Amino acid sequence: MISANNITLRIGKKALFEDVNIKFTEGNCYGLIGANGAGKSTFLKILSGQLEATNGSIAITPGQRLSFLQQDHFKYDEFSVLDTVIMGNQRLYDIMKEKDAIYMKEDFSDEDGIRASELEAEFAEMDGWNAEADAATLLNGLGVPTEEHYVVMKDLNGAYKVKVLLAQALFGNPDILLLDEPTNHLDLDAINWLEEFLINFNNTVIVVSHDRYFLNKVCTHTADIDYGKIQLYAGNYDFWYESSQLLIKQMKEANKKKEEKIKELQEFISRFSANASKSKQATSRKRALEKIQLEEIKPSSRKYPYIDFRPHREIGNEVLTVENLSKTIDGVKILDNISFIVGHDDKIAFVGGNEHAKTTLFKILSGEMEPDEGNYKWGVTTSVSYFPKDNTEIFDTDLVIVDWLTQFSEIKDATYVRGFLGRMLFAGEDGVKKMRVLSGGEKVRVLLSRMMIEESNILILDEPTDHLDMEAITALNNGLIKFPGVLLFASRDHQIVQTTANRIMEILPDGSLVDKITTYDEYLESDEMARKRHVYSMAETEEDN
């Protein structure tokens, strides 16, 4: 068990947390949620001892080991992949290294023999002989192939590094596991594996994630950070949402009844306070009035953007034809003879771990890249808006947001353009921020503003949820569900894929295409997909993030 006792954290004059008291008990998985800036990651750092609170203390059951997901992707660059994972249990790793150092001595003494014997006993007690096998099992489950287990971390691509650090946090059955955005940069196969791991994990887990489906799948409890407090709910994310909304509704209804009673009492007092025969009743009602207290309903720190894609014109029957498309990059065939036809009702999700292939296809279809072979043709009624995965070049400008966005609007009016920015939570002077200084989440919201103002009937989106908070992801999900045009998109957010797509495509590692008219969950459950996923896990290709 781990508990926070009267935790207060002040940053300057602002109190991020105030007298927080909460217990996290064994056998439960807690989803820690809250708006961006509410302090989710900060609270995890306090729990893990990486950050000291202004007041209060953290208590851990004596003898229990705490593990957390490292965020520094370069910390272990000089270590092998397997060693990095085993370092998840630092004591075990230290014993291994001390043993090796003793056995390598040329002048092995009696004292060395005694010390080695002590280490061997502790090593065996910690199941050290299975350490490498256990680490390999975690890595393989997350999709890191065996041939990568012995390389040095600095030689791994970014996607594999993320998985190795996650395997490190999971290694050795920690008593308390803290995970800050563990699904970031994971492909959907790895996320599915992690879900099953946590569902079967018997100790204490506290996880921060913007993935609603993931939280619903793994969490037994939800800890909501709002107003500088943490409120604990039994149940997953959906249960928290329904419970919190119901609580607010009940408080508003109770206040409405109290306000009606207050009005009734005030009218009686005003009418009869000067009447001698009614003076006792008026006095009694004054006392009753003083006892009525309205519930304080604080405005939540959560802010939901409004995302609504409205096409300027209806799309025709001829949308997109792709014929024998191929592309080779750096000697690797990314796309191999791909062909498909898109209909006017299609919402197509491109899934699987071959992210480079998905991005390459989207770049070709948006006109940013030429294929080596084959061709594609858009219908005459189509208009396309593209959300790129890498937006570095777009924001390399000194323009302010409102001036940049005006370029894409038929109506060249600053007030009109600011209306779109306001929907995306850019209030007041935010519109004159320079593009190059925006945060990751702000950049995404600007690009979504552009897609709304362009009024296209086809949207191509490459991982649009990266850097968004849960409120913005929910708004985007709702906007995509309502969109009447055609969608071609890739997303690691299971819920967006499941609730939006009616057709699934996967570009396999050899560059070929699997195309099914089905929902995502049905696709995952199919026997054919299970076989392909097994093959894929043995020969996964991933883009360097």
Coordinates of C-alpha atoms in Angstrom, one line a residue:
M1 CA 0.0 0.0 0.0
I2 CA 1.1 3.6 -0.7
S3 CA -0.6 6.6 0.8
A4 CA -0.4 10.4 0.7
N5 CA -0.9 12.2 4.0
N6 CA -1.8 15.9 4.0
I7 CA 0.2 16.5 0.8
T8 CA 0.5 20.1 -0.2
L9 CA 2.6 21.4 -3.1
R10 CA 3.1 25.1 -3.7
I11 CA 4.7 26.5 -6.8
G12 CA 5.4 30.1 -6.0
K13 CA 2.1 31.4 -4.5
K14 CA 0.0 28.8 -6.3
A15 CA -1.0 25.7 -4.5
L16 CA -1.2 22.8 -6.9
F17 CA -2.3 20.4 -4.2
E18 CA -3.8 21.3 -0.8
D19 CA -4.0 18.8 2.1
V20 CA -4.4 15.7 -0.1
N21 CA -5.1 12.4 1.7
I22 CA -5.5 9.3 -0.3
K23 CA -4.6 5.5 0.0
F24 CA -3.8 3.2 -2.9
T25 CA -4.2 -0.4 -1.9
E26 CA -3.0 -3.8 -3.1
G27 CA -4.8 -5.5 -6.0
N28 CA -6.3 -2.3 -7.5
C29 CA -5.4 -0.3 -10.5
Y30 CA -6.0 3.4 -10.1
G31 CA -6.5 5.8 -13.1
L32 CA -5.2 9.2 -12.2
I33 CA -7.1 11.8 -14.3
G34 CA -7.4 15.5 -14.5
A35 CA -7.1 18.4 -16.9
N36 CA -3.8 19.4 -18.4
G37 CA -1.9 21.3 -15.7
A38 CA -3.9 19.7 -12.9
G39 CA -0.7 18.0 -11.6
K40 CA -1.1 14.3 -12.6
S41 CA 2.6 13.8 -13.5
T42 CA 3.7 16.0 -10.6
F43 CA 1.7 13.8 -8.1
L44 CA 3.3 10.7 -9.5
K45 CA 6.7 12.2 -8.9
I46 CA 5.8 13.0 -5.3
L47 CA 4.6 9.4 -4.8
S48 CA 7.8 8.0 -6.3
G49 CA 10.1 10.3 -4.3
Q50 CA 11.4 12.2 -7.4
L51 CA 9.8 15.4 -6.1
E52 CA 9.4 16.6 -2.5
A53 CA 6.1 18.1 -1.4
T54 CA 5.9 21.4 0.4
N55 CA 4.1 19.7 3.3
G56 CA 2.9 16.2 4.2
S57 CA 4.4 12.8 3.7
I58 CA 4.2 9.6 1.6
A59 CA 4.0 6.3 3.3
I60 CA 4.8 2.9 1.8
T61 CA 4.2 -0.5 3.4
P62 CA 7.6 -1.6 4.8
G63 CA 9.5 -4.0 2.6
Q64 CA 7.5 -3.2 -0.6
R65 CA 9.3 -2.2 -3.8
L66 CA 8.1 0.7 -5.9
S67 CA 8.8 1.0 -9.7
F68 CA 8.0 3.8 -12.1
L69 CA 8.2 4.4 -15.8
Q70 CA 11.3 6.4 -16.6
Q71 CA 10.8 9.5 -18.9
D72 CA 14.5 10.1 -19.8
H73 CA 15.0 8.1 -23.0
F74 CA 18.8 8.7 -22.9
K75 CA 19.5 7.7 -19.3
Y76 CA 20.5 4.1 -20.2
D77 CA 22.2 4.7 -23.6
E78 CA 25.4 2.9 -22.6
F79 CA 23.7 -0.2 -21.3
S80 CA 22.4 -3.2 -23.1
V81 CA 18.7 -3.7 -23.6
L82 CA 18.5 -6.7 -21.2
D83 CA 20.5 -4.9 -18.5
T84 CA 18.3 -1.9 -18.8
V85 CA 15.2 -4.0 -18.2
I86 CA 16.8 -5.8 -15.2
M87 CA 17.7 -2.5 -13.7
G88 CA 14.0 -2.2 -13.0
N89 CA 14.9 -4.2 -9.9
Q90 CA 18.0 -2.2 -8.9
R91 CA 19.0 -4.5 -6.0
L92 CA 18.9 -7.6 -8.2
Y93 CA 21.0 -5.8 -10.8
D94 CA 23.5 -4.7 -8.2
I95 CA 23.9 -8.2 -6.9
M96 CA 24.5 -9.5 -10.4
K97 CA 27.2 -7.0 -11.1
E98 CA 28.9 -7.5 -7.7
K99 CA 28.9 -11.3 -8.2
D100 CA 30.5 -10.9 -11.7
A101 CA 33.1 -8.6 -10.3
I102 CA 34.1 -11.0 -7.5
Y103 CA 34.3 -14.0 -9.8
M104 CA 36.5 -12.1 -12.2
K105 CA 39.1 -11.5 -9.5
E106 CA 42.4 -13.3 -10.1
D107 CA 43.3 -13.3 -6.3
F108 CA 40.0 -14.8 -5.1
S109 CA 40.1 -14.6 -1.2
D110 CA 38.2 -16.4 1.5
E111 CA 36.4 -13.1 2.2
D112 CA 35.4 -13.0 -1.5
G113 CA 34.1 -16.6 -1.2
I114 CA 31.9 -15.7 1.9
R115 CA 30.6 -12.6 0.2
A116 CA 29.9 -14.5 -3.1
S117 CA 28.0 -17.1 -1.0
E118 CA 25.8 -14.4 0.6
L119 CA 25.1 -12.8 -2.8
E120 CA 24.2 -16.1 -4.3
A121 CA 21.7 -16.8 -1.6
E122 CA 20.0 -13.4 -2.0
F123 CA 20.2 -13.8 -5.8
A124 CA 18.4 -17.2 -5.7
E125 CA 15.8 -15.8 -3.2
M126 CA 15.1 -13.0 -5.7
D127 CA 14.7 -15.6 -8.6
G128 CA 17.7 -14.1 -10.2
W129 CA 18.4 -17.1 -12.4
N130 CA 15.3 -16.3 -14.4
A131 CA 16.0 -12.6 -14.6
E132 CA 17.1 -12.6 -18.3
A133 CA 14.3 -14.9 -19.3
D134 CA 11.7 -12.8 -17.6
A135 CA 13.1 -9.6 -19.1
A136 CA 13.1 -11.2 -22.6
T137 CA 9.4 -12.3 -22.1
L138 CA 8.4 -8.7 -21.3
L139 CA 10.3 -7.4 -24.3
N140 CA 8.9 -9.9 -26.7
G141 CA 5.4 -9.2 -25.4
L142 CA 5.8 -5.5 -26.1
G143 CA 7.1 -6.3 -29.6
V144 CA 10.9 -5.9 -29.2
P145 CA 12.4 -8.7 -31.2
T146 CA 14.9 -11.0 -29.7
E147 CA 17.8 -9.8 -31.9
E148 CA 17.4 -6.4 -30.3
H149 CA 17.8 -7.6 -26.7
Y150 CA 21.6 -7.6 -26.7
V151 CA 22.2 -4.2 -28.5
V152 CA 23.2 -1.0 -26.7
M153 CA 20.3 1.3 -25.9
K154 CA 21.7 4.2 -27.9
D155 CA 21.5 2.1 -31.0
L156 CA 17.7 1.5 -30.7
N157 CA 15.1 3.6 -32.5
G158 CA 12.8 5.7 -30.4
A159 CA 9.8 3.3 -30.5
Y160 CA 11.8 0.4 -29.2
K161 CA 13.4 2.6 -26.4
V162 CA 9.9 3.5 -25.1
K163 CA 9.1 -0.3 -24.9
V164 CA 12.3 -1.1 -23.2
L165 CA 11.7 1.5 -20.5
L166 CA 8.2 0.2 -20.0
A167 CA 9.5 -3.4 -19.7
Q168 CA 12.0 -2.0 -17.1
A169 CA 9.1 -0.6 -15.0
L170 CA 7.2 -3.9 -15.2
F171 CA 10.2 -6.1 -14.4
G172 CA 10.4 -8.2 -11.3
N173 CA 6.8 -8.0 -10.1
P174 CA 7.0 -4.6 -8.2
D175 CA 4.7 -4.1 -5.3
I176 CA 3.7 -0.6 -6.4
L177 CA 3.8 0.4 -10.1
L178 CA 3.6 4.0 -11.2
L179 CA 3.0 4.6 -15.0
D180 CA 2.9 8.0 -16.5
E181 CA 1.4 7.8 -20.1
P182 CA 2.6 4.2 -20.7
T183 CA 0.7 4.0 -24.0
N184 CA 2.4 7.0 -25.6
H185 CA 4.2 5.9 -28.8
L186 CA 3.1 2.3 -28.4
D187 CA 1.5 0.6 -31.4
L188 CA -2.0 -0.9 -30.8
D189 CA -0.6 -4.5 -30.5
A190 CA 1.7 -3.4 -27.6
I191 CA -1.1 -1.5 -25.9
N192 CA -3.3 -4.6 -26.1
W193 CA -0.5 -6.7 -24.5
L194 CA 0.0 -4.1 -21.8
E195 CA -3.7 -4.1 -21.0
E196 CA -3.7 -7.9 -20.5
F197 CA -0.6 -7.6 -18.3
L198 CA -2.1 -5.0 -16.0
I199 CA -5.5 -6.8 -15.8
N200 CA -3.6 -9.9 -14.5
F201 CA -1.2 -7.9 -12.3
N202 CA -2.1 -8.5 -8.6
N203 CA -0.3 -5.6 -6.9
T204 CA -0.9 -1.8 -6.8
V205 CA -0.9 0.2 -10.0
I206 CA -1.4 4.0 -10.4
V207 CA -1.5 5.1 -14.1
V208 CA -1.9 8.4 -15.9
S209 CA -3.2 8.1 -19.4
H210 CA -5.2 10.0 -22.0
D211 CA -6.4 6.7 -23.6
R212 CA -10.0 6.3 -22.4
Y213 CA -10.4 2.8 -23.7
F214 CA -7.1 1.8 -21.9
L215 CA -8.3 3.3 -18.6
N216 CA -11.7 1.6 -18.9
K217 CA -10.0 -1.8 -19.6
V218 CA -7.5 -1.8 -16.8
C219 CA -8.7 0.4 -13.9
T220 CA -10.7 -0.7 -10.9
H221 CA -10.7 2.8 -9.4
T222 CA -10.4 6.4 -10.7
A223 CA -8.6 9.2 -8.8
D224 CA -9.8 12.6 -10.1
I225 CA -7.6 15.7 -9.6
D226 CA -9.6 18.9 -9.6
Y227 CA -9.7 22.0 -7.5
G228 CA -6.3 21.0 -6.0
K229 CA -7.9 17.9 -4.4
I230 CA -8.1 14.3 -5.3
Q231 CA -11.5 12.5 -5.2
L232 CA -11.5 8.7 -5.4
Y233 CA -14.2 6.8 -7.2
A234 CA -14.7 3.0 -7.4
G235 CA -14.9 2.0 -11.0
N236 CA -13.2 2.8 -14.4
Y237 CA -13.2 6.1 -16.4
D238 CA -16.7 5.7 -17.8
F239 CA -18.0 5.0 -14.3
W240 CA -16.2 8.1 -13.0
Y241 CA -17.7 10.3 -15.8
E242 CA -21.2 9.0 -15.2
S243 CA -20.9 9.3 -11.4
S244 CA -19.4 12.8 -11.5
Q245 CA -22.0 14.1 -13.9
L246 CA -24.8 12.5 -11.8
L247 CA -23.3 14.1 -8.7
I248 CA -23.3 17.6 -10.3
K249 CA -26.8 17.1 -11.6
Q250 CA -28.0 16.0 -8.1
M251 CA -26.3 19.0 -6.5
K252 CA -27.9 21.4 -9.0
E253 CA -31.4 19.9 -8.5
A254 CA -30.9 20.1 -4.7
N255 CA -29.9 23.7 -5.0
K256 CA -32.9 24.5 -7.2
K257 CA -35.3 23.1 -4.6
K258 CA -33.5 25.1 -1.9
E259 CA -33.7 28.3 -4.0
E260 CA -37.4 27.7 -4.4
K261 CA -37.8 27.2 -0.6
I262 CA -35.7 30.3 0.0
K263 CA -37.9 32.4 -2.3
E264 CA -41.0 31.1 -0.6
L265 CA -39.7 31.9 2.9
Q266 CA -38.5 35.4 1.8
E267 CA -41.9 36.2 0.4
F268 CA -43.7 35.1 3.6
I269 CA -41.3 37.1 5.8
S270 CA -41.6 40.2 3.6
R271 CA -45.4 39.9 3.6
F272 CA -46.1 39.2 7.2
S273 CA -43.1 40.5 9.3
A274 CA -45.1 43.7 10.1
N275 CA -48.2 41.7 11.0
A276 CA -48.6 41.2 14.7
S277 CA -50.6 38.0 14.4
K278 CA -48.1 36.5 12.0
S279 CA -44.9 37.8 13.7
K280 CA -44.1 34.5 15.4
Q281 CA -44.5 32.6 12.1
A282 CA -42.3 35.2 10.3
T283 CA -39.6 34.8 13.0
S284 CA -39.7 31.0 12.7
R285 CA -39.3 31.2 8.9
K286 CA -36.3 33.6 9.4
R287 CA -34.6 30.9 11.5
A288 CA -35.4 28.3 8.8
L289 CA -34.1 30.6 6.1
E290 CA -30.8 31.0 8.0
K291 CA -30.3 27.2 8.1
I292 CA -30.6 26.7 4.4
Q293 CA -27.1 26.3 2.8
L294 CA -26.7 26.0 -1.0
E295 CA -24.2 23.4 -2.2
E296 CA -21.0 25.0 -3.6
I297 CA -20.6 23.8 -7.2
K298 CA -17.2 24.9 -8.3
P299 CA -16.5 25.2 -12.1
S300 CA -14.3 22.3 -13.1
S301 CA -10.8 23.0 -14.3
R302 CA -11.6 20.8 -17.4
K303 CA -12.2 22.6 -20.6
Y304 CA -13.6 20.9 -23.7
P305 CA -12.9 22.3 -27.1
Y306 CA -15.7 22.3 -29.7
I307 CA -14.7 20.3 -32.8
D308 CA -17.1 20.2 -35.7
F309 CA -16.0 19.5 -39.3
R310 CA -18.6 20.8 -41.8
P311 CA -17.9 20.1 -45.5
H312 CA -18.5 23.0 -47.9
R313 CA -20.0 20.6 -50.5
E314 CA -21.4 17.1 -50.5
I315 CA -19.1 14.4 -51.8
G316 CA -19.9 12.5 -55.0
N317 CA -19.7 8.8 -55.7
E318 CA -16.2 8.9 -57.1
V319 CA -13.9 9.6 -54.2
L320 CA -10.4 7.9 -54.5
T321 CA -8.9 5.2 -56.6
V322 CA -5.4 3.9 -55.8
E323 CA -3.7 1.6 -58.3
N324 CA -0.5 -0.4 -57.8
L325 CA 1.1 2.1 -55.5
S326 CA 4.7 1.3 -54.5
K327 CA 7.3 3.3 -52.6
T328 CA 10.9 2.4 -51.5
I329 CA 12.7 4.6 -48.9
D330 CA 16.4 4.0 -48.0
G331 CA 16.4 0.7 -49.7
V332 CA 13.3 -0.6 -47.8
K333 CA 10.0 -1.2 -49.7
I334 CA 7.5 0.6 -47.6
L335 CA 4.5 0.2 -49.9
D336 CA 4.3 -2.7 -52.3
N337 CA 1.7 -2.7 -55.2
I338 CA -1.1 -1.3 -53.1
S339 CA -4.6 -0.9 -54.7
F340 CA -7.9 0.1 -53.2
I341 CA -11.1 2.2 -53.9
V342 CA -12.6 4.5 -51.4
G343 CA -16.4 5.0 -51.4
H344 CA -18.3 8.1 -50.3
D345 CA -19.4 6.5 -47.0
D346 CA -16.0 5.1 -46.0
K347 CA -14.4 5.9 -42.6
I348 CA -11.1 4.0 -43.0
A349 CA -8.7 3.4 -40.0
F350 CA -5.2 2.4 -40.9
V351 CA -4.0 0.2 -38.1
G352 CA -1.0 -2.0 -37.0
G353 CA 2.6 -1.1 -36.1
N354 CA 4.0 -0.2 -39.5
E355 CA 3.7 3.5 -38.8
H356 CA 6.3 4.5 -41.5
A357 CA 4.1 2.9 -44.1
K358 CA 0.9 4.7 -43.0
T359 CA 2.6 8.1 -42.9
T360 CA 4.2 7.5 -46.3
L361 CA 0.8 6.6 -47.8
F362 CA -0.8 9.7 -46.3
K363 CA 2.0 11.9 -47.6
I364 CA 1.5 10.5 -51.1
L365 CA -2.3 10.9 -51.1
S366 CA -2.0 14.5 -49.8
G367 CA 0.5 15.4 -52.6
E368 CA 3.5 15.8 -50.3
M369 CA 5.4 12.8 -51.7
E370 CA 5.5 11.0 -55.1
P371 CA 5.1 7.3 -55.4
D372 CA 7.8 5.2 -57.2
E373 CA 5.2 3.3 -59.1
G374 CA 1.4 3.3 -59.6
N375 CA -1.0 6.2 -59.3
Y376 CA -4.0 7.6 -57.5
K377 CA -6.9 9.7 -58.5
W378 CA -9.3 11.9 -56.4
G379 CA -12.9 12.5 -57.5
V380 CA -13.8 15.9 -59.0
T381 CA -16.1 16.7 -56.0
T382 CA -13.4 16.0 -53.4
S383 CA -11.5 18.5 -51.2
V384 CA -8.9 17.2 -48.8
S385 CA -7.5 18.4 -45.5
Y386 CA -4.4 16.7 -44.1
F387 CA -3.2 16.5 -40.5
P388 CA 0.5 15.4 -40.6
K389 CA 2.2 13.4 -37.9
D390 CA 5.3 15.6 -38.1
N391 CA 4.3 19.3 -38.1
T392 CA 7.8 20.8 -37.5
E393 CA 7.9 22.7 -40.8
I394 CA 4.4 24.1 -40.5
F395 CA 5.3 25.9 -37.2
D396 CA 8.7 27.1 -38.4
T397 CA 7.3 30.6 -39.0
D398 CA 7.1 34.0 -37.3
L399 CA 3.4 34.4 -38.1
V400 CA 0.9 34.7 -35.3
I401 CA -1.8 32.1 -35.1
V402 CA -4.7 34.2 -36.4
D403 CA -2.7 35.5 -39.4
W404 CA -1.5 32.0 -40.3
L405 CA -5.0 30.5 -40.0
T406 CA -6.6 33.3 -42.1
Q407 CA -4.6 32.0 -45.1
F408 CA -6.9 29.0 -45.2
S409 CA -10.2 30.8 -44.8
E410 CA -12.3 32.0 -47.7
I411 CA -13.6 34.7 -45.4
K412 CA -10.6 37.0 -44.7
D413 CA -12.0 38.4 -41.5
A414 CA -10.1 38.2 -38.2
T415 CA -13.2 38.0 -36.1
Y416 CA -14.5 35.1 -38.1
V417 CA -11.1 33.3 -37.8
R418 CA -10.9 34.0 -34.1
G419 CA -14.3 32.2 -33.7
F420 CA -12.6 29.0 -34.8
L421 CA -9.7 29.6 -32.4
G422 CA -12.2 30.3 -29.6
R423 CA -13.8 26.9 -30.1
M424 CA -10.3 25.4 -29.7
L425 CA -9.7 27.2 -26.4
F426 CA -7.5 30.0 -27.7
A427 CA -9.1 32.9 -25.9
G428 CA -8.3 36.7 -26.2
E429 CA -4.6 37.4 -26.7
D430 CA -3.9 33.7 -27.4
G431 CA -4.7 34.4 -31.1
V432 CA -1.6 36.6 -31.4
K433 CA 0.8 34.0 -30.1
K434 CA 3.6 33.2 -32.5
M435 CA 3.3 29.8 -34.2
R436 CA 6.8 28.7 -33.3
V437 CA 6.4 29.1 -29.5
L438 CA 3.3 26.9 -29.2
S439 CA 3.2 23.8 -27.1
G440 CA 2.5 20.4 -28.5
G441 CA -1.1 20.4 -27.6
E442 CA -1.6 24.0 -28.9
K443 CA -0.1 23.0 -32.2
V444 CA -2.6 20.1 -32.6
R445 CA -5.5 22.4 -31.8
V446 CA -4.3 24.9 -34.4
L447 CA -4.1 22.2 -37.0
L448 CA -7.6 21.0 -36.2
S449 CA -8.8 24.6 -36.4
R450 CA -7.3 24.8 -39.9
M451 CA -9.2 21.6 -40.9
M452 CA -12.5 23.0 -39.6
I453 CA -12.0 26.3 -41.4
E454 CA -11.1 24.6 -44.7
E455 CA -14.5 22.8 -44.8
S456 CA -13.2 19.9 -46.8
N457 CA -15.2 16.7 -47.4
I458 CA -12.2 14.4 -46.9
L459 CA -10.0 14.3 -43.8
I460 CA -6.7 12.6 -43.6
L461 CA -5.4 12.4 -40.1
D462 CA -2.1 10.9 -39.0
E463 CA -2.1 10.3 -35.2
P464 CA -4.1 13.4 -34.3
T465 CA -4.4 12.6 -30.6
D466 CA -0.7 13.0 -29.8
H467 CA -0.2 15.8 -27.2
L468 CA -4.0 16.2 -26.6
D469 CA -5.5 16.0 -23.2
M470 CA -8.5 13.7 -22.6
E471 CA -11.0 16.5 -23.0
A472 CA -9.7 17.4 -26.4
I473 CA -9.5 13.7 -27.4
T474 CA -13.2 13.3 -26.4
A475 CA -14.1 16.4 -28.4
L476 CA -12.2 15.1 -31.5
N477 CA -13.8 11.7 -31.2
N478 CA -17.2 13.3 -31.2
G479 CA -16.3 15.5 -34.1
L480 CA -15.1 12.6 -36.2
I481 CA -18.2 10.5 -35.4
K482 CA -20.5 13.4 -36.6
F483 CA -18.4 14.2 -39.7
P484 CA -20.5 13.4 -42.9
G485 CA -17.5 13.1 -45.2
V486 CA -14.8 10.5 -45.8
L487 CA -12.1 9.7 -43.3
L488 CA -8.7 8.2 -43.8
F489 CA -6.9 8.1 -40.4
A490 CA -4.4 6.5 -38.2
S491 CA -4.7 6.6 -34.4
R492 CA -3.4 4.7 -31.4
D493 CA -6.6 5.6 -29.5
H494 CA -8.6 2.4 -29.5
Q495 CA -11.9 4.1 -28.8
I496 CA -11.6 6.6 -31.7
V497 CA -10.8 3.7 -34.1
Q498 CA -13.7 1.5 -32.8
T499 CA -16.3 4.3 -32.6
T500 CA -15.4 6.0 -35.9
A501 CA -14.1 3.5 -38.5
N502 CA -16.3 1.2 -40.6
R503 CA -13.4 -0.1 -42.7
I504 CA -10.0 -1.3 -41.5
M505 CA -6.8 -1.4 -43.5
E506 CA -3.4 -2.6 -42.3
I507 CA -0.1 -2.2 -44.2
L508 CA 1.9 -5.3 -43.3
P509 CA 5.7 -5.2 -42.8
D510 CA 6.3 -6.5 -46.4
G511 CA 4.3 -3.4 -47.7
S512 CA 1.2 -5.4 -48.7
L513 CA -2.3 -4.4 -47.7
V514 CA -5.1 -6.1 -45.6
D515 CA -8.5 -4.5 -46.3
K516 CA -11.6 -5.4 -44.4
I517 CA -15.1 -3.8 -44.1
T518 CA -15.6 -4.3 -40.4
T519 CA -15.2 -2.6 -37.0
Y520 CA -11.9 -2.6 -35.3
D521 CA -12.9 -4.9 -32.5
E522 CA -14.2 -7.4 -35.0
Y523 CA -11.0 -7.2 -36.9
L524 CA -8.9 -7.9 -33.9
E525 CA -11.1 -10.9 -33.0
S526 CA -10.9 -12.5 -36.4
D527 CA -8.8 -15.7 -36.8
E528 CA -7.0 -14.3 -39.8
M529 CA -5.9 -11.2 -37.9
A530 CA -4.7 -13.3 -34.9
R531 CA -2.5 -15.3 -37.3
K532 CA -1.2 -12.1 -39.0
R533 CA -0.6 -10.4 -35.6
H534 CA 1.6 -13.4 -34.5
V535 CA 3.6 -13.1 -37.7
Y536 CA 3.8 -9.4 -37.3
S537 CA 5.1 -9.6 -33.7
M538 CA 8.0 -11.6 -35.0
A539 CA 9.0 -9.2 -37.7
E540 CA 7.8 -5.8 -36.7
T541 CA 9.0 -2.6 -38.4
E542 CA 8.5 0.7 -36.7
E543 CA 9.3 4.3 -37.5
D544 CA 12.0 6.0 -35.4
N545 CA 10.1 8.4 -33.2

